[in-house]
Short mmCIF file of C-alpha atoms in Angstrom, two decimals:
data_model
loop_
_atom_site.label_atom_id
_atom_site.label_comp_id
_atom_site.label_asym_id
_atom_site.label_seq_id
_atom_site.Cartn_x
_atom_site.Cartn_y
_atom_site.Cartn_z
CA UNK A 1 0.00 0.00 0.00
CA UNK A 2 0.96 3.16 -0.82
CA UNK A 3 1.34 6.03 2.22
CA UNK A 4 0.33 9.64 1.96
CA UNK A 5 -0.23 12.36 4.61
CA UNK A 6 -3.12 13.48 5.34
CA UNK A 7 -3.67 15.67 3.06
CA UNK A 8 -3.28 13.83 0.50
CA UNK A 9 -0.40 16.20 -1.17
CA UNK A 10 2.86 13.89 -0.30
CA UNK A 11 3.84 10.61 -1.34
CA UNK A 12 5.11 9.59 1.72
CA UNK A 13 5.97 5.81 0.47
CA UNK A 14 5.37 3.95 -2.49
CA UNK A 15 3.63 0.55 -2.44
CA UNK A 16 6.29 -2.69 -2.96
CA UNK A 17 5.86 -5.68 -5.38
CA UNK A 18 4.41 -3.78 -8.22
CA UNK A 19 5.40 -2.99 -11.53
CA UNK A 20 3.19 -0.71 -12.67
CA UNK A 21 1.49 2.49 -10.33
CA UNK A 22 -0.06 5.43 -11.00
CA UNK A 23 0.09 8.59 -8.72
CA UNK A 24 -3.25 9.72 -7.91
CA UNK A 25 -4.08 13.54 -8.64
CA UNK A 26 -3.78 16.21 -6.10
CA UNK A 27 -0.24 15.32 -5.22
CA UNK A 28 2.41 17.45 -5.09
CA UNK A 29 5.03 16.18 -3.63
CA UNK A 30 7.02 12.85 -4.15
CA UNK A 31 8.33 12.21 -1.09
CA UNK A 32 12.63 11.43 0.39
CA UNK A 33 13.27 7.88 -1.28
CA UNK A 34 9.64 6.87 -1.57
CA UNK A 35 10.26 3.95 -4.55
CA UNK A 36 13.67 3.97 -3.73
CA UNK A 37 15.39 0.38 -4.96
CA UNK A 38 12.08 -0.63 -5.74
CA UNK A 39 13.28 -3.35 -8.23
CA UNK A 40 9.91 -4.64 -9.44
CA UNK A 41 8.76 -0.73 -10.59
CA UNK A 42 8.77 -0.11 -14.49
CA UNK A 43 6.24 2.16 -14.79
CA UNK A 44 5.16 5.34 -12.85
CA UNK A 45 2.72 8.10 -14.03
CA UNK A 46 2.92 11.11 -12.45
CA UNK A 47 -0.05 13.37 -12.01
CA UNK A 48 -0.43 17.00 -13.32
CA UNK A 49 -0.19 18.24 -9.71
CA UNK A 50 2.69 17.14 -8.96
CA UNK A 51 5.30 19.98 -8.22
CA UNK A 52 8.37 18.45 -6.48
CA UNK A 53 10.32 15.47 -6.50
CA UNK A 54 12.62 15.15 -3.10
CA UNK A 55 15.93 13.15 -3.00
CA UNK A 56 16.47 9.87 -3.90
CA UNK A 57 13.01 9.26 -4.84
CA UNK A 58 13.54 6.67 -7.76
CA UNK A 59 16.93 6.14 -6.71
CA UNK A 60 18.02 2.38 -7.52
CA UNK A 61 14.77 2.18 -9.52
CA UNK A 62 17.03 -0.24 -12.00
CA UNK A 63 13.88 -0.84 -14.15
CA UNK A 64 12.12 1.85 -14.36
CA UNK A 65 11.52 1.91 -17.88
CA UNK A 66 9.84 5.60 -18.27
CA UNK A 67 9.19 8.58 -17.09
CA UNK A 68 7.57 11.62 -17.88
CA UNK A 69 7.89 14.75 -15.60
CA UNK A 70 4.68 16.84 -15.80
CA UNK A 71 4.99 20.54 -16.48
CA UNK A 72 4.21 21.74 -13.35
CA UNK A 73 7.44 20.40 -11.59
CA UNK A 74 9.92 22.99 -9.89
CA UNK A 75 12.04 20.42 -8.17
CA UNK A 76 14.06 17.46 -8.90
CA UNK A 77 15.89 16.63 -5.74
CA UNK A 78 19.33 15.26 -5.69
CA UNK A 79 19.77 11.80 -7.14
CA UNK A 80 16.08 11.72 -7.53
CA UNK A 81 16.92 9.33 -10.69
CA UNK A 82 20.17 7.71 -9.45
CA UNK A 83 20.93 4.36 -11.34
CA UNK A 84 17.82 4.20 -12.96
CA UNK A 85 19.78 1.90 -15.65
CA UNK A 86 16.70 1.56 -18.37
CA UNK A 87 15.24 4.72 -18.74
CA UNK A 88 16.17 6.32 -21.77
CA UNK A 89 14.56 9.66 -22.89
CA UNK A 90 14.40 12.59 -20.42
CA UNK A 91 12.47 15.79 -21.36
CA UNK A 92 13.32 18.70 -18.44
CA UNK A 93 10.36 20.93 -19.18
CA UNK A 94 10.45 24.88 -18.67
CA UNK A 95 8.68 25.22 -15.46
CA UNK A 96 11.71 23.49 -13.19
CA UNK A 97 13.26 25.58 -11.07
CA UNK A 98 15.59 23.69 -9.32
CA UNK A 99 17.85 20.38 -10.09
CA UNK A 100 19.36 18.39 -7.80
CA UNK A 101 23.18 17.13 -7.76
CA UNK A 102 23.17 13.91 -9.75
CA UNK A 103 19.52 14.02 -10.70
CA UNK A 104 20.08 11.32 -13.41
CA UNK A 105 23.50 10.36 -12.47
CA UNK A 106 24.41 6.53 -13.80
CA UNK A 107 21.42 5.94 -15.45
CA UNK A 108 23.41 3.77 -17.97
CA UNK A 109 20.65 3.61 -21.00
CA UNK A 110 19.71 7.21 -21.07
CA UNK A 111 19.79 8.02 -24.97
CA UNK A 112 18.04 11.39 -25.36
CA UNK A 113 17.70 14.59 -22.84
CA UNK A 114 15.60 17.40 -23.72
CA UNK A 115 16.36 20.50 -22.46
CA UNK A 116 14.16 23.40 -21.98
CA UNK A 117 14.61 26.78 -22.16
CA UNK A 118 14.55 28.23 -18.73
CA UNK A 119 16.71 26.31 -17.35
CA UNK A 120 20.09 27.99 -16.40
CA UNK A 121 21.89 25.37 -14.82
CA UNK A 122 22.57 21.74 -14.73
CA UNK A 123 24.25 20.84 -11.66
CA UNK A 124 26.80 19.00 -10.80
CA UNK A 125 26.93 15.29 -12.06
CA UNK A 126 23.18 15.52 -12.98
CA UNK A 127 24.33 13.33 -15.73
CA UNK A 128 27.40 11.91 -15.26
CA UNK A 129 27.77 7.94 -16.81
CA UNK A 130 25.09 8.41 -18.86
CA UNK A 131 26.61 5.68 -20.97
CA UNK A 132 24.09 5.36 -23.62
CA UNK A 133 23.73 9.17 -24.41
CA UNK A 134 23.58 10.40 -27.76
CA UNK A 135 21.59 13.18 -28.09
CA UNK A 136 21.52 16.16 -25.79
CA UNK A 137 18.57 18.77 -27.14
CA UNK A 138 16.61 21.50 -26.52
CA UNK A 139 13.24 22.66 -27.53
CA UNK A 140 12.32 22.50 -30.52
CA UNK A 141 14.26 19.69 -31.56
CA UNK A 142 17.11 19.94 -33.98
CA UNK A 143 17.68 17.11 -35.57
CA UNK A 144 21.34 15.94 -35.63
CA UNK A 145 22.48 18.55 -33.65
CA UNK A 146 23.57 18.17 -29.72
CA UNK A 147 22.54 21.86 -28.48
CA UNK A 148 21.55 23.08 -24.89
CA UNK A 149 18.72 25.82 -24.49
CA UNK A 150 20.12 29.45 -24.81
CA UNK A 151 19.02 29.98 -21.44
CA UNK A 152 21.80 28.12 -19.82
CA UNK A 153 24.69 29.96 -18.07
CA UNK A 154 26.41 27.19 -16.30
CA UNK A 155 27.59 23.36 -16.50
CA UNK A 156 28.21 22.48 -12.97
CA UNK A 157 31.28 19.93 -11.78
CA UNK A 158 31.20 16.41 -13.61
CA UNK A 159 27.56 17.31 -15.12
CA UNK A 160 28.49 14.76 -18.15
CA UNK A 161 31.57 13.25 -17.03
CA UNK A 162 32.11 9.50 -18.49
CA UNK A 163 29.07 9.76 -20.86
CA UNK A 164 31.21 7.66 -23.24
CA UNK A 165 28.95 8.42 -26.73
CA UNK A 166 28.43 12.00 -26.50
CA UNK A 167 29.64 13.52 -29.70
CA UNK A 168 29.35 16.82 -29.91
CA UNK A 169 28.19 19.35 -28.35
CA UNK A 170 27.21 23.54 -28.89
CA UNK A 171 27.52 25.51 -25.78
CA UNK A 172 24.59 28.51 -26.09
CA UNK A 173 25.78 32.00 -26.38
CA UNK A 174 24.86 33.05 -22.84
CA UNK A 175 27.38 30.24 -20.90
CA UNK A 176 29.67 31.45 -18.49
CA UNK A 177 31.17 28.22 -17.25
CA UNK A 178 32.23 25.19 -17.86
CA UNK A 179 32.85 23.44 -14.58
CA UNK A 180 35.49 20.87 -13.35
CA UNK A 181 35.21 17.84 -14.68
CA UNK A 182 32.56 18.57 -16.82
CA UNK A 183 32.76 16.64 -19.62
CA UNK A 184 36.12 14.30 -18.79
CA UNK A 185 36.37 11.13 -20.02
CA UNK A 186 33.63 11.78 -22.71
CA UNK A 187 35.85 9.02 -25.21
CA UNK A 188 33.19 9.78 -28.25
CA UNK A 189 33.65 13.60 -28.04
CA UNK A 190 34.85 14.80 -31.39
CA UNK A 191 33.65 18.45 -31.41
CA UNK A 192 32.99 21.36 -29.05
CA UNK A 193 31.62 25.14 -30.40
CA UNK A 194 31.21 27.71 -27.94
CA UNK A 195 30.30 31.08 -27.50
CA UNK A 196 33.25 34.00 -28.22
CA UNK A 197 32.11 35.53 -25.04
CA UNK A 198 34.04 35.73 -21.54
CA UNK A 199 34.23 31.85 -20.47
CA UNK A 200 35.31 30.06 -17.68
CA UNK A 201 36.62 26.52 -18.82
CA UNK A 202 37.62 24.99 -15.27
CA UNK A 203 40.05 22.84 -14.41
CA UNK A 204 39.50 19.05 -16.34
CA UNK A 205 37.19 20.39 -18.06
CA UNK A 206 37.28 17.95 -21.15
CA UNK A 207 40.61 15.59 -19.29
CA UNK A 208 41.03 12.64 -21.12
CA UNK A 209 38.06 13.34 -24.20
CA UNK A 210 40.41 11.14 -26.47
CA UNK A 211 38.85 11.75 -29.58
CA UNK A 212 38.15 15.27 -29.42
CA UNK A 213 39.61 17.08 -32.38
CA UNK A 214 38.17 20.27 -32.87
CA UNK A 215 36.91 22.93 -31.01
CA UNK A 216 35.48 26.15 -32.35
CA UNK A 217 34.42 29.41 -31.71
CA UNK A 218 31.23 30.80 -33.36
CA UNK A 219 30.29 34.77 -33.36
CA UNK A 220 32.67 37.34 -33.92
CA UNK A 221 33.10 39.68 -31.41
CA UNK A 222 31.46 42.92 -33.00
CA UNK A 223 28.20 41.14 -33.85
CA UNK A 224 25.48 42.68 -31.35
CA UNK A 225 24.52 39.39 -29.47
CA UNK A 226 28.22 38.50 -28.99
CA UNK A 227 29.34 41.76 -27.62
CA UNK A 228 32.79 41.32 -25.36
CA UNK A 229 32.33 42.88 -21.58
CA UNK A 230 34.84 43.41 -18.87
CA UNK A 231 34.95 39.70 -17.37
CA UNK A 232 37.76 37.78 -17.83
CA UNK A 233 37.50 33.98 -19.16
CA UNK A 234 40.13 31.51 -18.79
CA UNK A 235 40.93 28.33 -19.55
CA UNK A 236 41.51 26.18 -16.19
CA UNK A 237 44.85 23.92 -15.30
CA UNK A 238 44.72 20.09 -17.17
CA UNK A 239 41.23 21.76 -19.21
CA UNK A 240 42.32 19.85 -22.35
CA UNK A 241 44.84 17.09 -21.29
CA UNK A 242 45.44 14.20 -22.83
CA UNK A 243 42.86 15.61 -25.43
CA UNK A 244 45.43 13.41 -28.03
CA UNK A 245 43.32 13.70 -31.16
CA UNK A 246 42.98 17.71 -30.62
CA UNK A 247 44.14 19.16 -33.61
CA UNK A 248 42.01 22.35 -34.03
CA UNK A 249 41.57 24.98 -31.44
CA UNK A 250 39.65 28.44 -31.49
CA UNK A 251 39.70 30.17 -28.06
CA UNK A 252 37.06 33.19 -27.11
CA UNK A 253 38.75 36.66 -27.39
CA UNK A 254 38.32 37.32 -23.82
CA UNK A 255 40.52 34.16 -22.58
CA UNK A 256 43.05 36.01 -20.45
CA UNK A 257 44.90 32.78 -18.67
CA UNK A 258 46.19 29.09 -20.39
CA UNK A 259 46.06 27.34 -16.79
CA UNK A 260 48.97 24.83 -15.66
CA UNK A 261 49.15 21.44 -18.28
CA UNK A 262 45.98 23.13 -20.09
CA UNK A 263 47.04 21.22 -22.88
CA UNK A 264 49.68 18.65 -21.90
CA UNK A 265 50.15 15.84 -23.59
CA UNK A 266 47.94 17.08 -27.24
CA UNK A 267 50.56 15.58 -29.81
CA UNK A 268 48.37 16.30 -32.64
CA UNK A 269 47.92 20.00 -31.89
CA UNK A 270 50.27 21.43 -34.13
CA UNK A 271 49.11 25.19 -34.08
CA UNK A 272 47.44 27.40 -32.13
CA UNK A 273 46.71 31.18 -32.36
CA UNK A 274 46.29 32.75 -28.81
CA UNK A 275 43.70 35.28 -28.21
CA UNK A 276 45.20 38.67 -27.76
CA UNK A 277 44.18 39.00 -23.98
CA UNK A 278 46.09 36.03 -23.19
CA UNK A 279 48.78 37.54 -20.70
CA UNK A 280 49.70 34.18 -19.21
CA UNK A 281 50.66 30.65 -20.11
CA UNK A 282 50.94 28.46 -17.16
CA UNK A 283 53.47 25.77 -15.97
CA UNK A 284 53.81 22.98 -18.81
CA UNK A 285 50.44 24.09 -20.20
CA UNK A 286 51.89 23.07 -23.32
CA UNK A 287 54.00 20.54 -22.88
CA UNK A 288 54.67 17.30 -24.45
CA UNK A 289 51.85 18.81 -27.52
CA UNK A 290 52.83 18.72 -31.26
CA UNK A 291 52.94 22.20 -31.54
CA UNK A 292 54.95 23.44 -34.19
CA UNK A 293 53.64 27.06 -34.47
CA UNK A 294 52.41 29.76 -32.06
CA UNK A 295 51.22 33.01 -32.02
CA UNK A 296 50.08 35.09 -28.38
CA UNK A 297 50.23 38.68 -29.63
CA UNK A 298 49.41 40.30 -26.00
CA UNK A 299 51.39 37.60 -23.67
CA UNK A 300 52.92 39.06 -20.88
CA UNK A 301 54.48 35.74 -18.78
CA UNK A 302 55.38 32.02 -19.80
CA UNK A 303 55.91 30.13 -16.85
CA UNK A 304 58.26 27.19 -16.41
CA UNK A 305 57.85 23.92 -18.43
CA UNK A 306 55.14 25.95 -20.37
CA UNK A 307 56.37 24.59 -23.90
CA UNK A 308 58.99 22.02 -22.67
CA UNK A 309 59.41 19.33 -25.35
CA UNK A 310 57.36 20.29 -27.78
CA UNK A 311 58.57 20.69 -31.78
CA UNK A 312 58.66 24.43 -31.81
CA UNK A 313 60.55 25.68 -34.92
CA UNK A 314 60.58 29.50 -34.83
CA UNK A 315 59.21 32.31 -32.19
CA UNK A 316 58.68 36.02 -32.28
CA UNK A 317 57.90 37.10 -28.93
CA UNK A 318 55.40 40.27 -28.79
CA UNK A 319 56.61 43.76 -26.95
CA UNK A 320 54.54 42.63 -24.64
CA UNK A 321 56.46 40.02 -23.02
CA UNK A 322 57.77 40.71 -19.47
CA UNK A 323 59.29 37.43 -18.22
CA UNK A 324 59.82 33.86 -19.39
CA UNK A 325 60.68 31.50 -16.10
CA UNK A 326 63.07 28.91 -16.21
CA UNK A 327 62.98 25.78 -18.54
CA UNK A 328 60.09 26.90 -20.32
CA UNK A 329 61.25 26.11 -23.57
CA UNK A 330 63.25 23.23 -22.00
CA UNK A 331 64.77 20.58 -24.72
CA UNK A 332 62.68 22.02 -27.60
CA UNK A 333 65.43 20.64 -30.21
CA UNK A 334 64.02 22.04 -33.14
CA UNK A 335 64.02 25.22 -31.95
CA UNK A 336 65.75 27.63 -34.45
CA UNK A 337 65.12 31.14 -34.36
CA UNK A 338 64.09 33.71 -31.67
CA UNK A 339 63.03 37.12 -31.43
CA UNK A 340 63.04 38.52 -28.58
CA UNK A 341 62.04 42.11 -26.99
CA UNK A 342 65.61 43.78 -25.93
CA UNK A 343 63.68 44.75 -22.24
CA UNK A 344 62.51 41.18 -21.16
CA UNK A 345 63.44 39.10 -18.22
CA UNK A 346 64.63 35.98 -19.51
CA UNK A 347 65.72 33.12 -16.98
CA UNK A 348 68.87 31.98 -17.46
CA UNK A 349 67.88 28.12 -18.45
CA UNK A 350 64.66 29.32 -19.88
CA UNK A 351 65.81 27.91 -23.07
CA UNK A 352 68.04 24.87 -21.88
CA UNK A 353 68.77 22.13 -24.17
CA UNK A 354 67.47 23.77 -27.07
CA UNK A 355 71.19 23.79 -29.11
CA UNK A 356 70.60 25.14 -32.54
CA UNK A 357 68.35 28.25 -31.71
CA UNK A 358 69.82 31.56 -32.38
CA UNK A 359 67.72 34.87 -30.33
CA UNK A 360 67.64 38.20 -31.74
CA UNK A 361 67.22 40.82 -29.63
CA UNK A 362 64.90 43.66 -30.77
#
């Protein structure tokens, strides 16, 4: 038997040993873990009424076959969904207000997510090992395209992390972070658009997205609904390690920091042209990466181990440079040429092990 209060507006419990069980109308609330590891439970229909789910409601659920969230719900508590392993289409309508951490977190045959506009931010691991996702849309559908609703500001900490068939994705124009973790591991990722707007790309962002090879940038910076403001983006320490099929990279115009080991370990990134607000370049942020060719027109520091072992031919610093720290070109053996600005602050080994290079002084 099923338990409500008195009421009649909470699901307090729901009843064992069935598969199939409709909520009655007039309820608004799902109740803390009321099917949770309910085994037997494939179907539920939820009533018009219904306004929140709490925590851990259909947690362990692992046949729940489908679900569909009414429009009236504001709430999805955290790990409502948890391990719900044969569900696999979510549609998030409009009217939610507020997702719980890990929401749909390990539900391993999740396929499809719709995505309304509204919603500003998917928390953190809401749907991390999602292992059979392959489509992530919003409203109205768009046919071949992975998109999130242009109302979304923020991907919170391991929010698709391991969801291993996610190919590509378009970040909306209004995002302002990417969070840690975010999308690591993501082994099917091949492409990534975002936004030239100010962007936070934390640390681990995409770690370890093996097959990622291209990531772009999409609106030029005088267009009206691209317009650049005062914050300051960045792209986070390890954001793109061991990204080892990267091989095309187009950074927003108000990136301002390459983080430590942003891109260690990319041997097929062969060229990249830095944003002109980029001041800094963090320890070994590229090293160990194919590249061959650089250009950072506004740097100001290069910290140690920055481009250490890498196949760097030729480099013409900017005026702009103020100090390269020690080793940062370390054993970069095909290293010929160098142009440096006459006023820089050049440790002493900054350059060690690379034999052949002749600087010039300007």
């Amino acid at each position: 038997m099923a338990k409500y209060s008195d009421d009649g507006k909470i699901l307090i419990k729901g009843p064992e040993n069935i598969s199939t069980y409709t909520i009655k109308e007039g309820t608004e609330v799902i109740g803390e873990g009321a099917f949770a590891n309910n085994q037997q439970l494939k179907f539920v229909f939820l009533p018009v009424s219904l306004i929140e789910i709490r925590g851990n409601a259909f947690k362990g659920c692992s046949n729940l076959i489908d679900i569909i969230l009414p429009e009236n719900v504001k709430t999805i508590g955290e790990r409502a969904f948890y391990s719900c392993h044969k569900i696999k289409e979510i549609y998030l309508p409009s009217s939610i207000e507020n997702l719980g951490e890990e929401a749909f977190s390990e539900c391993s045959c999740l396929g499809r997510i719709k995505i309304s506009e509204g919603i500003k931010t998917l928390p953190k691991g809401i749907f991390r090992a999602c292992g059979g996702l392959l489509h992530i849309k919003s409203l109205p559908y768009h046919e071949l395209k992975i998109t999130f609703p242009e109302s979304l500001l923020s991907i919170e900490c391991e929010a698709f992390a391991s969801c291993k068939f996610l190919k590509e994705i378009i970040l909306p124009k209004h995002i302002s972070t990417i969070g840690e973790r975010a999308f690591e591991g993501c082994n099917d990722l091949v492409k990534v658009q975002m936004p030239n707007t100010s962007l936070k790309i934390k640390q681990s962002a995409f770690r370890q997205c093996t097959k990622l090879k291209t990531v772009e940038c999409y609106g030029a910076k005088d267009e009206g609904q691209f317009q650049l403001d005062s914050k300051e983006g960045y792209i986070g320490d390890e954001a793109f390690i061991h990204c080892t099929e990267l091989d095309n990279i187009v950074l927003p115009c108000n990136i301002t920091k390459i983080g430590n080991s942003a891109f260690e370990n990319t041997p097929s990134l062969e060229k990249i042209n830095l944003p002109a607000n980029v001041e800094l370049i963090g320890s070994g942020a590229f090293i160990a990466s194919g590249i061959k060719t650089i250009s950072f027109p506004g740097i100001k520091e290069i910290s140690e181990l920055a481009f250490s072992w890498t196949p760097l031919k030729e480099i013409n610093f900017p005026q702009t440079l103020k100090r390269i720290e020690k080793e940062a070109f370390l054993d970069c053996t095909d290293l010929k040429k160098v142009m440096l600005p006459k006023d820089a602050d050049i440790a002493e080994d900054a350059f060690k092990g690379c034999s052949e290079m002749e600087i010039i002084k300007y």
